[in-house]
């Protein structure tokens, strides 16, 4: 499978039920409750899975056992009263539970909205490959950016309820790293997760035809070089039509150390690259649909969707 247009799930309506799950790291209870209050303020009906604030005993970086996280995720998705599933936070752990999901059951539950970023990249890729479903690379319920940043909240709210009003994506600081325009289907997420996903049952063999979205956090320049080199050596980036770069929080300093790596590694693709588009691990984080045809304008600092993120 390459980067092809995917089935878009239905938009949300007032009163829709949204399940909040923890497929990765443990959740701070106070932050979770604040996030649920925001969702209620949008006239949504948020529900939480039983283990959402659990911790795995010896491995405190996990929100409970792999089997428990997978079971709760699947129950939430397969609940006919649930219209969307939003991850509470990232961290680490989605890769450990994704193989435990029953993909036939998830498919039978019908298209729904999946929201998350960072570690949730593993689920975005799996949903694309196994279900052919477009998803939202967007904020999570118990993260500070969602709790404190009005632009982050409004981008997600608009995408969920009025996706026609969120067709052109990009923040004012976006600029061309490599100029030009390109058309493709949005694909990508957290760079380190994409590299770690290679050769697994839920990873596409190539991102050909894709407008690649890339961001990450906490990486040094040489580690980012290693990540991009792995994607290049694996042939995963062959045929990518353009690249949009999001946040590189705590990766840096960006101008002196990260930007040269991105220019040198991605420059060999011969495609337009826009930087600072504004998604991922940043305060003002746009919600980016994955699996939707779009046009990248590196000089204008935008990605313009050719179809609304949700049907």
Short mmCIF file of C-alpha atoms in Angstrom, two decimals:
data_model
loop_
_atom_site.label_atom_id
_atom_site.label_comp_id
_atom_site.label_asym_id
_atom_site.label_seq_id
_atom_site.Cartn_x
_atom_site.Cartn_y
_atom_site.Cartn_z
CA UNK A 1 0.00 0.00 0.00
CA UNK A 2 1.20 3.51 -0.87
CA UNK A 3 -0.31 6.87 0.07
CA UNK A 4 -3.81 6.59 -1.40
CA UNK A 5 -6.94 8.58 -0.60
CA UNK A 6 -8.72 6.92 2.31
CA UNK A 7 -12.33 6.69 3.47
CA UNK A 8 -13.27 9.76 5.48
CA UNK A 9 -15.40 9.13 8.58
CA UNK A 10 -18.50 11.24 9.27
CA UNK A 11 -18.19 14.61 10.99
CA UNK A 12 -19.50 15.02 14.51
CA UNK A 13 -22.82 16.57 15.46
CA UNK A 14 -23.80 18.21 18.77
CA UNK A 15 -24.38 15.53 21.36
CA UNK A 16 -22.00 13.04 19.73
CA UNK A 17 -20.26 10.62 22.07
CA UNK A 18 -16.45 10.69 22.10
CA UNK A 19 -14.46 8.02 23.95
CA UNK A 20 -11.13 9.00 25.51
CA UNK A 21 -8.59 6.17 25.62
CA UNK A 22 -4.97 5.70 26.76
CA UNK A 23 -3.15 3.42 24.28
CA UNK A 24 0.30 4.67 25.30
CA UNK A 25 1.59 6.43 28.40
CA UNK A 26 -0.07 7.10 31.78
CA UNK A 27 -2.42 10.04 32.12
CA UNK A 28 -2.48 12.83 34.71
CA UNK A 29 -5.97 12.72 36.24
CA UNK A 30 -6.35 16.48 36.69
CA UNK A 31 -5.42 17.18 33.09
CA UNK A 32 -7.80 14.54 31.85
CA UNK A 33 -10.73 16.06 33.71
CA UNK A 34 -9.89 19.51 32.31
CA UNK A 35 -9.82 18.06 28.80
CA UNK A 36 -13.18 16.37 29.31
CA UNK A 37 -14.62 19.71 30.40
CA UNK A 38 -13.46 21.30 27.12
CA UNK A 39 -15.14 18.55 25.13
CA UNK A 40 -18.36 18.98 27.13
CA UNK A 41 -18.19 22.69 26.32
CA UNK A 42 -18.40 21.71 22.63
CA UNK A 43 -21.66 19.86 23.35
CA UNK A 44 -19.93 16.49 23.08
CA UNK A 45 -20.55 13.58 25.44
CA UNK A 46 -17.09 12.36 26.52
CA UNK A 47 -16.70 8.95 28.15
CA UNK A 48 -13.48 7.40 29.45
CA UNK A 49 -12.35 3.80 29.32
CA UNK A 50 -11.84 1.96 32.62
CA UNK A 51 -8.01 1.91 32.56
CA UNK A 52 -7.40 5.42 31.29
CA UNK A 53 -5.48 6.49 34.42
CA UNK A 54 -3.78 3.13 35.10
CA UNK A 55 -0.03 2.45 35.21
CA UNK A 56 1.73 -0.79 34.41
CA UNK A 57 3.43 -1.94 37.62
CA UNK A 58 7.12 -2.28 36.74
CA UNK A 59 6.92 -0.29 33.49
CA UNK A 60 5.57 3.00 34.73
CA UNK A 61 5.76 4.59 31.29
CA UNK A 62 2.77 2.49 30.17
CA UNK A 63 -0.90 3.17 30.97
CA UNK A 64 -1.56 -0.38 32.11
CA UNK A 65 -0.86 -3.77 30.56
CA UNK A 66 -0.73 -4.10 26.76
CA UNK A 67 -3.74 -6.42 26.73
CA UNK A 68 -5.76 -4.01 28.87
CA UNK A 69 -4.97 -1.00 26.71
CA UNK A 70 -5.83 -2.93 23.55
CA UNK A 71 -9.08 -4.26 25.06
CA UNK A 72 -10.22 -0.81 26.18
CA UNK A 73 -9.37 0.75 22.83
CA UNK A 74 -11.27 -1.95 20.97
CA UNK A 75 -14.30 -1.76 23.26
CA UNK A 76 -14.44 2.01 22.78
CA UNK A 77 -14.16 1.76 18.99
CA UNK A 78 -16.69 -1.06 18.71
CA UNK A 79 -19.26 0.59 20.99
CA UNK A 80 -22.11 1.55 18.61
CA UNK A 81 -22.89 4.62 20.71
CA UNK A 82 -19.38 6.06 20.20
CA UNK A 83 -18.79 8.39 17.23
CA UNK A 84 -15.11 9.24 17.80
CA UNK A 85 -12.12 7.98 19.77
CA UNK A 86 -9.64 10.52 21.14
CA UNK A 87 -6.36 9.52 22.73
CA UNK A 88 -5.61 11.03 26.12
CA UNK A 89 -1.87 11.43 25.54
CA UNK A 90 1.11 9.96 23.69
CA UNK A 91 4.35 8.92 25.29
CA UNK A 92 5.09 5.30 24.40
CA UNK A 93 3.13 2.08 24.11
CA UNK A 94 0.88 2.12 21.03
CA UNK A 95 3.28 -0.18 19.17
CA UNK A 96 2.99 -2.73 21.99
CA UNK A 97 -0.80 -2.96 21.82
CA UNK A 98 -1.56 -2.48 18.11
CA UNK A 99 -0.90 -6.14 17.25
CA UNK A 100 -3.44 -7.22 19.87
CA UNK A 101 -6.38 -5.48 18.19
CA UNK A 102 -9.04 -7.45 16.30
CA UNK A 103 -9.04 -5.67 12.96
CA UNK A 104 -12.09 -7.51 11.67
CA UNK A 105 -14.08 -6.25 14.66
CA UNK A 106 -12.77 -2.72 14.22
CA UNK A 107 -13.69 -2.77 10.53
CA UNK A 108 -17.17 -4.07 11.28
CA UNK A 109 -17.76 -1.20 13.71
CA UNK A 110 -17.75 1.19 10.75
CA UNK A 111 -15.77 4.38 10.06
CA UNK A 112 -15.31 6.66 13.05
CA UNK A 113 -12.98 9.53 13.93
CA UNK A 114 -9.59 8.72 15.46
CA UNK A 115 -7.67 11.64 17.02
CA UNK A 116 -4.13 11.75 18.36
CA UNK A 117 -0.51 12.54 17.54
CA UNK A 118 3.02 11.57 18.58
CA UNK A 119 3.03 7.89 19.63
CA UNK A 120 -0.43 7.51 18.09
CA UNK A 121 1.35 7.57 14.70
CA UNK A 122 1.53 3.76 15.03
CA UNK A 123 -2.27 3.62 15.17
CA UNK A 124 -2.70 6.10 12.30
CA UNK A 125 -0.56 3.91 10.06
CA UNK A 126 -2.37 0.75 11.14
CA UNK A 127 -5.78 2.32 10.51
CA UNK A 128 -4.65 3.38 7.03
CA UNK A 129 -3.24 -0.04 6.14
CA UNK A 130 -5.77 -2.34 7.82
CA UNK A 131 -8.98 -0.27 7.57
CA UNK A 132 -8.32 2.20 4.74
CA UNK A 133 -9.56 4.93 7.07
CA UNK A 134 -8.57 8.59 7.16
CA UNK A 135 -7.66 9.84 10.65
CA UNK A 136 -6.82 13.10 12.42
CA UNK A 137 -3.29 13.92 13.57
CA UNK A 138 -4.49 16.26 16.26
CA UNK A 139 -4.39 17.20 19.95
CA UNK A 140 -5.09 14.81 22.80
CA UNK A 141 -7.43 15.33 25.73
CA UNK A 142 -4.89 15.41 28.60
CA UNK A 143 -2.09 17.37 26.93
CA UNK A 144 -1.19 20.92 27.93
CA UNK A 145 -1.46 22.27 24.37
CA UNK A 146 -5.08 21.16 24.20
CA UNK A 147 -5.86 22.48 27.67
CA UNK A 148 -4.19 25.88 27.35
CA UNK A 149 -4.04 26.93 23.69
CA UNK A 150 -7.16 28.39 22.11
CA UNK A 151 -5.84 27.99 18.54
CA UNK A 152 -5.20 24.28 19.12
CA UNK A 153 -8.70 23.82 20.51
CA UNK A 154 -10.37 25.77 17.72
CA UNK A 155 -8.54 23.89 14.96
CA UNK A 156 -9.80 20.57 16.30
CA UNK A 157 -13.32 21.84 17.02
CA UNK A 158 -13.65 23.27 13.51
CA UNK A 159 -12.32 20.08 11.91
CA UNK A 160 -14.75 17.92 13.86
CA UNK A 161 -17.91 19.98 13.31
CA UNK A 162 -17.28 22.26 10.32
CA UNK A 163 -14.51 20.64 8.25
CA UNK A 164 -15.27 22.84 5.21
CA UNK A 165 -14.00 25.77 7.30
CA UNK A 166 -10.62 24.05 7.86
CA UNK A 167 -9.49 23.45 4.28
CA UNK A 168 -6.36 25.64 4.22
CA UNK A 169 -3.85 24.71 6.92
CA UNK A 170 -0.79 26.62 8.04
CA UNK A 171 0.32 29.12 10.66
CA UNK A 172 1.72 32.59 9.84
CA UNK A 173 5.33 31.54 10.55
CA UNK A 174 5.35 28.81 7.89
CA UNK A 175 8.04 29.24 5.22
CA UNK A 176 9.64 27.38 2.35
CA UNK A 177 12.69 25.27 3.11
CA UNK A 178 12.64 24.15 -0.53
CA UNK A 179 10.24 26.17 -2.73
CA UNK A 180 7.52 24.82 -5.00
CA UNK A 181 4.04 23.31 -5.15
CA UNK A 182 2.98 19.67 -5.00
CA UNK A 183 -0.15 17.56 -4.87
CA UNK A 184 -0.59 14.29 -2.99
CA UNK A 185 -2.42 12.47 -0.23
CA UNK A 186 -1.47 13.44 3.32
CA UNK A 187 0.55 10.81 5.17
CA UNK A 188 3.00 10.74 8.06
CA UNK A 189 3.21 11.85 11.66
CA UNK A 190 5.98 11.52 14.22
CA UNK A 191 9.25 10.81 12.38
CA UNK A 192 10.74 8.40 14.92
CA UNK A 193 7.53 6.34 15.01
CA UNK A 194 7.41 6.11 11.22
CA UNK A 195 10.98 4.77 11.18
CA UNK A 196 10.27 2.36 14.04
CA UNK A 197 7.19 1.07 12.20
CA UNK A 198 9.08 -0.06 9.11
CA UNK A 199 8.65 -3.75 8.17
CA UNK A 200 5.88 -4.32 10.71
CA UNK A 201 2.49 -5.81 9.71
CA UNK A 202 0.76 -2.44 9.99
CA UNK A 203 3.19 -0.24 8.03
CA UNK A 204 2.78 0.63 4.37
CA UNK A 205 5.88 -0.29 2.33
CA UNK A 206 6.07 3.12 0.72
CA UNK A 207 4.75 6.66 1.09
CA UNK A 208 4.79 7.15 -2.70
CA UNK A 209 2.18 9.64 -3.83
CA UNK A 210 2.04 11.20 -0.40
CA UNK A 211 2.38 14.70 0.94
CA UNK A 212 4.54 13.77 3.89
CA UNK A 213 3.85 15.35 7.30
CA UNK A 214 6.82 15.11 9.66
CA UNK A 215 7.46 16.31 13.22
CA UNK A 216 9.03 15.01 16.42
CA UNK A 217 10.19 15.95 19.89
CA UNK A 218 13.31 15.48 22.00
CA UNK A 219 15.63 14.38 19.19
CA UNK A 220 19.25 15.46 18.65
CA UNK A 221 20.50 16.35 15.17
CA UNK A 222 22.35 13.06 14.69
CA UNK A 223 19.32 11.07 15.82
CA UNK A 224 17.08 12.92 13.38
CA UNK A 225 19.69 12.20 10.70
CA UNK A 226 19.52 8.49 11.62
CA UNK A 227 15.70 8.48 11.48
CA UNK A 228 15.56 10.15 8.06
CA UNK A 229 18.40 8.02 6.74
CA UNK A 230 16.55 4.87 7.79
CA UNK A 231 13.43 6.03 5.93
CA UNK A 232 15.55 6.86 2.87
CA UNK A 233 17.50 3.58 2.93
CA UNK A 234 14.29 1.60 3.26
CA UNK A 235 12.91 3.31 0.16
CA UNK A 236 9.93 4.53 2.15
CA UNK A 237 10.32 8.12 0.95
CA UNK A 238 10.64 7.29 -2.75
CA UNK A 239 7.82 8.93 -4.68
CA UNK A 240 6.84 11.41 -1.97
CA UNK A 241 5.51 14.50 -3.74
CA UNK A 242 6.20 17.11 -1.03
CA UNK A 243 7.01 17.48 2.66
CA UNK A 244 5.40 19.58 5.39
CA UNK A 245 7.39 19.98 8.60
CA UNK A 246 5.69 20.64 11.91
CA UNK A 247 7.12 21.15 15.38
CA UNK A 248 10.56 20.04 16.59
CA UNK A 249 10.02 20.77 20.28
CA UNK A 250 13.18 20.25 22.37
CA UNK A 251 15.05 19.28 19.20
CA UNK A 252 17.68 21.77 18.65
CA UNK A 253 18.55 24.48 18.48
CA UNK A 254 16.46 24.28 15.32
CA UNK A 255 18.15 26.83 13.06
CA UNK A 256 21.72 25.76 13.81
CA UNK A 257 21.35 22.00 14.13
CA UNK A 258 18.02 20.58 12.97
CA UNK A 259 17.33 22.68 9.88
CA UNK A 260 20.60 21.69 8.14
CA UNK A 261 19.79 17.99 8.67
CA UNK A 262 16.29 18.39 7.29
CA UNK A 263 17.53 20.35 4.27
CA UNK A 264 20.32 17.88 3.47
CA UNK A 265 18.35 14.67 4.00
CA UNK A 266 15.03 15.78 2.48
CA UNK A 267 16.62 17.92 -0.23
CA UNK A 268 17.68 14.82 -2.13
CA UNK A 269 14.00 13.98 -2.70
CA UNK A 270 13.74 16.88 -5.15
CA UNK A 271 10.34 17.99 -3.87
CA UNK A 272 8.98 21.14 -2.17
CA UNK A 273 9.40 21.33 1.60
CA UNK A 274 7.60 23.75 3.93
CA UNK A 275 8.71 24.22 7.54
CA UNK A 276 7.03 25.56 10.68
CA UNK A 277 3.60 24.65 9.35
CA UNK A 278 2.35 24.30 12.93
CA UNK A 279 1.34 20.77 13.97
CA UNK A 280 2.52 18.13 16.42
CA UNK A 281 4.38 18.92 19.64
CA UNK A 282 3.76 22.66 19.79
CA UNK A 283 1.47 25.02 21.67
CA UNK A 284 -0.54 26.17 18.65
CA UNK A 285 -1.03 22.82 16.90
CA UNK A 286 -3.23 22.48 13.84
CA UNK A 287 -5.29 19.33 13.37
CA UNK A 288 -3.95 17.63 10.23
CA UNK A 289 -6.02 14.98 8.42
CA UNK A 290 -4.17 11.90 7.18
CA UNK A 291 -5.38 10.17 4.02
CA UNK A 292 -6.90 13.23 2.32
CA UNK A 293 -5.80 14.68 -1.08
CA UNK A 294 -4.22 18.11 -0.76
CA UNK A 295 -1.96 20.68 -2.41
CA UNK A 296 1.19 21.93 -0.69
CA UNK A 297 2.35 25.49 -1.45
CA UNK A 298 5.77 25.78 0.17
CA UNK A 299 6.18 29.44 -0.83
CA UNK A 300 2.77 30.35 0.58
CA UNK A 301 3.28 28.23 3.69
CA UNK A 302 0.05 26.27 3.34
CA UNK A 303 -1.52 22.90 2.69
CA UNK A 304 -4.95 23.15 1.06
CA UNK A 305 -7.20 20.10 1.32
CA UNK A 306 -9.10 19.04 -1.80
CA UNK A 307 -11.84 17.47 0.33
CA UNK A 308 -12.97 18.18 3.90
CA UNK A 309 -11.22 16.10 6.55
CA UNK A 310 -14.53 14.47 7.51
CA UNK A 311 -17.46 13.51 5.33
#
